[in-house]
Coordinates of C-alpha atoms in Angstrom, one line a residue:
X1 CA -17.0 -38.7 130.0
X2 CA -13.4 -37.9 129.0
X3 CA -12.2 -34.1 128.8
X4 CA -11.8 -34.7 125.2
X5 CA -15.4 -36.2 124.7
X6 CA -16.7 -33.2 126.4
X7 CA -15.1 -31.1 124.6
X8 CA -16.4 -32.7 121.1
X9 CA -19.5 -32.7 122.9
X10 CA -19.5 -29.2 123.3
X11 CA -18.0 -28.4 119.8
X12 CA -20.9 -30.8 118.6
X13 CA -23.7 -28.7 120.2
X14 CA -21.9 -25.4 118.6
X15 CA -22.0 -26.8 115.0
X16 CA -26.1 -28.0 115.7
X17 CA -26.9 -24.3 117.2
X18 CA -25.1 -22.5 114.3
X19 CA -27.0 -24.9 111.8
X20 CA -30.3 -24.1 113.3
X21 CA -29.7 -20.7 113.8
X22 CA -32.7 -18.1 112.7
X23 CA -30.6 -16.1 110.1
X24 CA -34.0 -14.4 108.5
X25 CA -34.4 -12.7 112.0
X26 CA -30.5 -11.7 112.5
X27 CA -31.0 -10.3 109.0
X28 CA -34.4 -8.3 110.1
X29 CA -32.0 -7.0 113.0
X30 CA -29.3 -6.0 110.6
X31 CA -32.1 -4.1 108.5
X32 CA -32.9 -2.1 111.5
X33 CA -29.6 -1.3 112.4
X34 CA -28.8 0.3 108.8
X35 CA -32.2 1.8 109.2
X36 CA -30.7 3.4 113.0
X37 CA -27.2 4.1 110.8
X38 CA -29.1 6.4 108.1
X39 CA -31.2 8.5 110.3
X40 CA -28.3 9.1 112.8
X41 CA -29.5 7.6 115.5
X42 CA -27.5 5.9 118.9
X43 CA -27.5 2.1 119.7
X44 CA -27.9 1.1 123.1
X45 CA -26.7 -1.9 124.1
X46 CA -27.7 -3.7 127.4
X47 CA -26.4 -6.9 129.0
X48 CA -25.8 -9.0 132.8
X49 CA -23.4 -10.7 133.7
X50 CA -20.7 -12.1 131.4
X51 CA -22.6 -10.7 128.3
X52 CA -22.1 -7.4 129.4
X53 CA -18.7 -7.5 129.1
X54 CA -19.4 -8.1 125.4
X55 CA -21.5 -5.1 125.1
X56 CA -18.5 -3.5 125.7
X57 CA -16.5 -5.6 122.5
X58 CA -20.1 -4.1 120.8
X59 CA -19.0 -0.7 121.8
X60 CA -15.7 -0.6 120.1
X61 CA -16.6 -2.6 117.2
X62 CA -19.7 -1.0 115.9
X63 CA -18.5 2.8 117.1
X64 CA -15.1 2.2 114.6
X65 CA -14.6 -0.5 112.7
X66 CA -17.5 -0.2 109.9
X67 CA -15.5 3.5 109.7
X68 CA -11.9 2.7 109.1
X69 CA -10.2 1.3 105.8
X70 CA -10.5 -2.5 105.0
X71 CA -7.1 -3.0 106.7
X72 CA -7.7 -0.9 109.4
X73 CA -4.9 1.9 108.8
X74 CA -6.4 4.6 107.9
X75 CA -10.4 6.4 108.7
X76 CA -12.4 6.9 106.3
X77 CA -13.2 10.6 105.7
X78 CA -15.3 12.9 108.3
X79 CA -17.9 13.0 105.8
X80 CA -19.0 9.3 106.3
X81 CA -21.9 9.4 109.1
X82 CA -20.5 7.6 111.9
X83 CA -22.5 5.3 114.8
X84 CA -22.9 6.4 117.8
X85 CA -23.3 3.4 120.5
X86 CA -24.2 4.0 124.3
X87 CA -23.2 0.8 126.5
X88 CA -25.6 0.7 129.4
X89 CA -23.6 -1.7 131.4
X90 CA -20.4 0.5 131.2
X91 CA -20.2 2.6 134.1
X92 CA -20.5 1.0 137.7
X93 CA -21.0 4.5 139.1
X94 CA -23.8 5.1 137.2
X95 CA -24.8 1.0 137.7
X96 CA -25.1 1.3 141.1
X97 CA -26.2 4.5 141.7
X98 CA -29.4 4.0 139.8
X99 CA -29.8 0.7 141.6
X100 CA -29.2 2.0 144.6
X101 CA -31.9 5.0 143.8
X102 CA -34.6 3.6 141.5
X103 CA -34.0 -0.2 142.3
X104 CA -32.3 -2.9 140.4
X105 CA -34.6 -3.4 137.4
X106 CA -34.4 0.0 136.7
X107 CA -30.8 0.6 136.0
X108 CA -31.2 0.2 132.2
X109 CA -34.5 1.9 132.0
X110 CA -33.2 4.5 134.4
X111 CA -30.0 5.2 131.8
X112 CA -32.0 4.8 128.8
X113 CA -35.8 7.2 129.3
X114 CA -33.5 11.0 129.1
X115 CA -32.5 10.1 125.9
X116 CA -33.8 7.2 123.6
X117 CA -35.7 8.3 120.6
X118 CA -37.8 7.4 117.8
X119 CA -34.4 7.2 115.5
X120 CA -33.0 4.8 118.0
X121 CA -31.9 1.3 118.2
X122 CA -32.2 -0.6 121.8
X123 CA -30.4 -3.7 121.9
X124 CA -31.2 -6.5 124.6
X125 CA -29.6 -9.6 125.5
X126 CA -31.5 -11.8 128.0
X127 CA -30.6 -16.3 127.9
X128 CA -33.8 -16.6 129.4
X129 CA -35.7 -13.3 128.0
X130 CA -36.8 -12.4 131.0
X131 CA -34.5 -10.5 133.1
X132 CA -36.3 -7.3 134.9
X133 CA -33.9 -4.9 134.3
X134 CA -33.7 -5.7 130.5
X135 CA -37.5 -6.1 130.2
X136 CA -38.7 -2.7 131.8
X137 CA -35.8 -0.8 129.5
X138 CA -37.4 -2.5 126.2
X139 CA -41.0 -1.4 127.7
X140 CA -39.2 2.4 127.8
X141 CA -37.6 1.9 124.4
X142 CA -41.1 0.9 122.8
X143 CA -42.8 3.9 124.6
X144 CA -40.1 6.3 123.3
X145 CA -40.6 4.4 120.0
X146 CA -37.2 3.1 119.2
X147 CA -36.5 0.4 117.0
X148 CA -35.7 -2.7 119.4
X149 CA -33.9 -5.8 119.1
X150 CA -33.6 -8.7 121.8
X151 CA -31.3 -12.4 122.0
X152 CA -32.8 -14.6 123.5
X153 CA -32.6 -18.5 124.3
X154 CA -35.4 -21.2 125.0
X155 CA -39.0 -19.9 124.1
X156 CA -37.7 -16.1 124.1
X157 CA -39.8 -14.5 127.1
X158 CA -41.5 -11.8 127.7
X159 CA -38.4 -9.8 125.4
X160 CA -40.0 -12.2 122.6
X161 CA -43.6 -9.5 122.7
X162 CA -41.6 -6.6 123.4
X163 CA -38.9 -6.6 120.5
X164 CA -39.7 -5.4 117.0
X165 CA -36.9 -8.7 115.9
X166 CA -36.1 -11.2 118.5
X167 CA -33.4 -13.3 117.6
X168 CA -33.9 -16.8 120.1
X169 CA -30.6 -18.9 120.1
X170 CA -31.6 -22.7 119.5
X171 CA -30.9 -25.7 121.1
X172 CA -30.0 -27.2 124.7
X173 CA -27.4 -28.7 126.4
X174 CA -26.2 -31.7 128.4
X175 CA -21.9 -30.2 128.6
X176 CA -21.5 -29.2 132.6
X177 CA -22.5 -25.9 133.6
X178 CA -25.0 -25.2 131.1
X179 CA -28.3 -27.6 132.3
X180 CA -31.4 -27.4 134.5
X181 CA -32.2 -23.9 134.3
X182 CA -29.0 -23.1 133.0
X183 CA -29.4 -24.5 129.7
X184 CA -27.5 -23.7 126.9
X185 CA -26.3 -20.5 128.0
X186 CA -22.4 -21.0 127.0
X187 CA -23.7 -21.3 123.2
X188 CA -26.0 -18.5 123.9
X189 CA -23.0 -16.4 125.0
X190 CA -21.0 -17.4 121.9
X191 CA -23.7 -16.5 119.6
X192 CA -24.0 -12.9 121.7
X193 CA -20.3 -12.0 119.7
X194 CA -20.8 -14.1 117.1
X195 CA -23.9 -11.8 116.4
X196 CA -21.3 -8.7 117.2
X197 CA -18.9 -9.6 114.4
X198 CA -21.9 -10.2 112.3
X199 CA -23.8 -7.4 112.4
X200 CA -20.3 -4.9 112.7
X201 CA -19.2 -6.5 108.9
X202 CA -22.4 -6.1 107.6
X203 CA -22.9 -2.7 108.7
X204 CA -19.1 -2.5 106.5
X205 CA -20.4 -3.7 103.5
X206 CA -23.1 -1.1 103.3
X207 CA -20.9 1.8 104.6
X208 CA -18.5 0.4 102.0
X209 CA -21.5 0.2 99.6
X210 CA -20.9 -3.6 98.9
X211 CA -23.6 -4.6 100.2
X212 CA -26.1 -6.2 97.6

């Protein structure tokens, strides 16, 4: 195939994931997240690879921008609550030190058990759903009884049991680089922002109390 034909081919998939995409279960998500927003609670975001970098996008977005003016120059006053979010993947000292101490598929868990809560939100991303370090820190978050969200791809994994809403990306793939075992994981990693921007403006709305 051409460049060009992969690249409709990839833009192709994108359109048939977005289509197919389980918005009653991104919606349960949002529900939680108000839910984390009104009692005062932290979000906790976790990630590998790639995706943790976007935690970090979730980190700014979700810790200011439901809390500024629509245009982004001014705050809006102290007296609005405000979101506190925790990004597990954020700190390599901490990363590796736990690894290097508790063992690799405890770094999240290891971050998260001092301090997660009942009023809490845990949220897990995991293509296949079943990445240790992500599954043992959801096992901690349900103990602790936190609210718990998880994105997933494919059939969801073990994260599918273990989240409260488990939003599973659809789909698969035939564009280079995401097949075999692989499968669909670029789309997967769009929809991880995509999901950011989402859930950030509709978190807006009901700070902004347009929200229906």
């Amino acid at each position: 195939m051409s460049s060009a034909e992969l690249i409709r081919l990839y833009l192709e998939e994108q359109r048939e994931v977005m289509a197919r995409f389980p918005v009653d279960d991104l919606d349960r998500a949002a529900e939680l997240l108000f839910e984390t927003h009104r009692a005062g609670g932290t979000v906790y975001g976790m990630a590998n690879g790639g995706n943790a970098g976007t935690v970090d996008h979730f980190l700014c977005d979700f810790k200011h921008h439901p809390f500024v003016s629509e245009d982004k120059t001014r705050p809006l006053p102290a007296s609005v609550p405000r979101l506190r979010f925790v990004n597990l993947c954020g700190s390599p000292a901490e990363l590796t030190g736990l690894s290097n101490d508790l063992g690799p598929e405890e770094v999240f868990a290891g971050a998260l058990a001092p301090f997660v809560g009942p009023d809490d939100l845990v949220l897990a991303f995991s293509g296949s759903g079943n990445s240790a370090n992500v599954v043992r820190a959801l096992e901690v978050a349900r103990a602790a009884g936190a609210r718990t969200v998880a994105m997933t791809k494919g059939d969801g994994g073990k994260c599918r049991a273990l989240a409260d809403v488990c939003v599973v990306v659809p789909g698969t793939s035939t564009f280079p680089g995401q097949t075999g075992g692989n499968d669909n994981n670029f789309h997967f990693e769009d929809m991880v922002l995509s999901i950011n921007h989402i859930l950030v403006g509709l978190l807006k709305a009901r700070v902004a109390g347009s929200l229906a």
